[in-house]
Amino acid sequence: PLYGPRQERLALIAGRGDVSNTQAAIAAGYSPTSARTVPQETLRNPAVQASMEHAQTHQFVTQNKKTGT
């Protein structure tokens, strides 16, 4: 990828949409202090946005397979 492992984790966690971007940054390994600003910068990266869209699409497909819709 065009970014680092923490940014990738941030994209995947934020892409699920079940936590705030700050919570996603903390879960990805950022300090609580930097977690307030890092998502704003990181989530604007086109490669990160693509990873988030992929995670959202994968989650949607997985949920549909479980529910049969």
Backbone as CSV, one residue per row, in Angstrom:
resi,resn,N_x,N_y,N_z,CA_x,CA_y,CA_z,C_x,C_y,C_z
1,PRO,0.812,-1.201,0.000,0.000,0.000,0.000,0.856,1.267,0.000
2,LEU,0.221,2.378,-0.244,0.913,3.657,-0.291,0.983,4.323,1.074
3,TYR,0.783,3.556,2.115,0.784,4.085,3.468,1.210,2.976,4.417
4,GLY,1.368,3.317,5.701,1.911,2.364,6.655,0.876,1.457,7.293
5,PRO,1.349,0.503,8.102,0.452,-0.474,8.724,-0.587,0.143,9.666
6,ARG,-0.183,1.173,10.428,-1.168,1.803,11.320,-2.249,2.507,10.516
7,GLN,-1.846,3.142,9.430,-2.829,3.813,8.580,-3.771,2.797,7.943
8,GLU,-3.217,1.647,7.571,-4.052,0.593,7.000,-5.063,0.088,8.031
9,ARG,-4.603,-0.141,9.271,-5.524,-0.574,10.333,-6.585,0.493,10.579
10,LEU,-6.160,1.756,10.591,-7.108,2.849,10.785,-8.179,2.817,9.694
11,ALA,-7.770,2.638,8.455,-8.721,2.596,7.341,-9.696,1.432,7.488
12,LEU,-9.193,0.279,7.862,-10.056,-0.896,7.997,-11.039,-0.741,9.154
13,ILE,-10.561,-0.213,10.273,-11.433,-0.042,11.437,-12.451,1.059,11.177
14,ALA,-11.998,2.194,10.646,-12.910,3.301,10.351,-13.903,2.906,9.264
15,GLY,-13.452,2.076,8.327,-14.308,1.631,7.235,-15.484,0.790,7.678
16,ARG,-15.353,0.144,8.826,-16.478,-0.643,9.350,-17.637,0.255,9.754
17,GLY,-17.312,1.483,10.181,-18.350,2.445,10.525,-18.997,2.250,11.877
18,ASP,-18.461,1.371,12.715,-19.100,1.135,14.015,-18.446,1.888,15.165
19,VAL,-17.395,2.648,14.886,-16.744,3.482,15.901,-16.396,4.834,15.274
20,SER,-16.125,5.823,16.117,-15.718,7.126,15.600,-14.314,7.035,15.010
21,ASN,-13.946,8.024,14.223,-12.603,8.031,13.645,-11.535,8.122,14.724
22,THR,-11.807,8.856,15.795,-10.843,8.944,16.902,-10.671,7.582,17.569
23,GLN,-11.776,6.883,17.821,-11.704,5.547,18.410,-10.988,4.580,17.476
24,ALA,-11.226,4.720,16.179,-10.551,3.862,15.208,-9.048,4.103,15.235
25,ALA,-8.638,5.362,15.355,-7.205,5.682,15.401,-6.551,5.095,16.642
26,ILE,-7.223,5.172,17.775,-6.678,4.597,19.014,-6.570,3.076,18.871
27,ALA,-7.603,2.450,18.311,-7.566,0.999,18.103,-6.473,0.600,17.117
28,ALA,-6.125,1.499,16.202,-5.079,1.219,15.216,-3.680,1.419,15.779
29,GLY,-3.586,1.970,17.000,-2.284,2.103,17.633,-1.787,3.520,17.818
30,TYR,-2.590,4.509,17.479,-2.196,5.898,17.690,-2.467,6.296,19.140
31,SER,-1.696,7.248,19.648,-1.926,7.727,21.009,-3.231,8.516,21.047
32,PRO,-3.874,8.574,22.207,-5.118,9.348,22.302,-4.945,10.807,21.879
33,THR,-3.773,11.368,22.126,-3.534,12.757,21.738,-3.510,12.906,20.223
34,SER,-2.741,12.073,19.543,-2.648,12.193,18.091,-3.883,11.625,17.396
35,ALA,-4.646,10.801,18.094,-5.840,10.197,17.496,-6.897,11.237,17.145
36,ARG,-6.787,12.424,17.734,-7.751,13.473,17.420,-7.464,14.132,16.078
37,THR,-6.191,14.141,15.652,-5.836,14.838,14.412,-5.456,13.893,13.275
38,VAL,-4.904,12.740,13.594,-4.434,11.806,12.561,-5.543,11.390,11.593
39,PRO,-6.743,11.051,12.067,-7.769,10.609,11.116,-8.095,11.659,10.060
40,GLN,-8.118,12.921,10.454,-8.435,13.979,9.496,-7.445,13.984,8.346
41,GLU,-6.174,13.796,8.655,-5.131,13.802,7.625,-5.111,12.476,6.862
42,THR,-5.125,11.391,7.588,-4.978,10.066,6.987,-6.162,9.697,6.102
43,LEU,-7.363,9.993,6.568,-8.550,9.537,5.846,-8.815,10.345,4.576
44,ARG,-8.042,11.402,4.346,-8.128,12.149,3.084,-7.277,11.510,1.985
45,ASN,-6.362,10.631,2.362,-5.469,9.973,1.411,-6.301,9.071,0.490
46,PRO,-6.188,9.244,-0.841,-6.989,8.426,-1.765,-6.790,6.918,-1.588
47,ALA,-5.583,6.486,-1.282,-5.336,5.053,-1.083,-6.044,4.568,0.182
48,VAL,-6.059,5.385,1.209,-6.746,5.037,2.455,-8.255,4.997,2.203
49,GLN,-8.771,5.956,1.458,-10.199,5.969,1.138,-10.596,4.714,0.365
50,ALA,-9.740,4.276,-0.534,-10.018,3.053,-1.301,-10.072,1.840,-0.373
51,SER,-9.168,1.782,0.614,-9.179,0.672,1.573,-10.454,0.693,2.400
52,MET,-10.894,1.888,2.787,-12.119,2.001,3.575,-13.323,1.535,2.757
53,GLU,-13.377,1.946,1.497,-14.483,1.521,0.635,-14.478,0.005,0.459
54,HIS,-13.280,-0.564,0.317,-13.169,-2.021,0.191,-13.679,-2.700,1.462
55,ALA,-13.292,-2.172,2.622,-13.733,-2.756,3.893,-15.247,-2.659,4.036
56,GLN,-15.813,-1.528,3.641,-17.262,-1.349,3.736,-17.985,-2.310,2.797
57,THR,-17.485,-2.465,1.579,-18.092,-3.368,0.611,-18.006,-4.809,1.094
58,HIS,-16.842,-5.191,1.606,-16.652,-6.554,2.107,-17.596,-6.824,3.274
59,GLN,-17.748,-5.861,4.175,-18.644,-6.031,5.325,-20.085,-6.178,4.840
60,PHE,-20.500,-5.377,3.862,-21.851,-5.446,3.325,-22.119,-6.811,2.703
61,VAL,-21.182,-7.309,1.919,-21.344,-8.608,1.269,-21.405,-9.717,2.317
62,THR,-20.533,-9.641,3.323,-20.516,-10.647,4.382,-21.843,-10.657,5.137
63,GLN,-22.370,-9.473,5.466,-23.649,-9.401,6.171,-24.768,-9.973,5.336
64,ASN,-24.765,-9.689,4.035,-25.814,-10.220,3.161,-25.743,-11.733,3.051
65,LYS,-24.543,-12.293,3.056,-24.414,-13.746,3.004,-24.980,-14.375,4.275
66,LYS,-24.791,-13.706,5.420,-25.302,-14.231,6.689,-26.828,-14.150,6.765
67,THR,-27.383,-13.065,6.207,-28.828,-12.879,6.317,-29.587,-13.444,5.128
68,GLY,-28.878,-13.753,4.048,-29.516,-14.308,2.874,-30.197,-13.270,1.995
69,THR,-29.823,-11.981,2.174,-30.447,-10.929,1.344,-29.514,-10.468,0.272
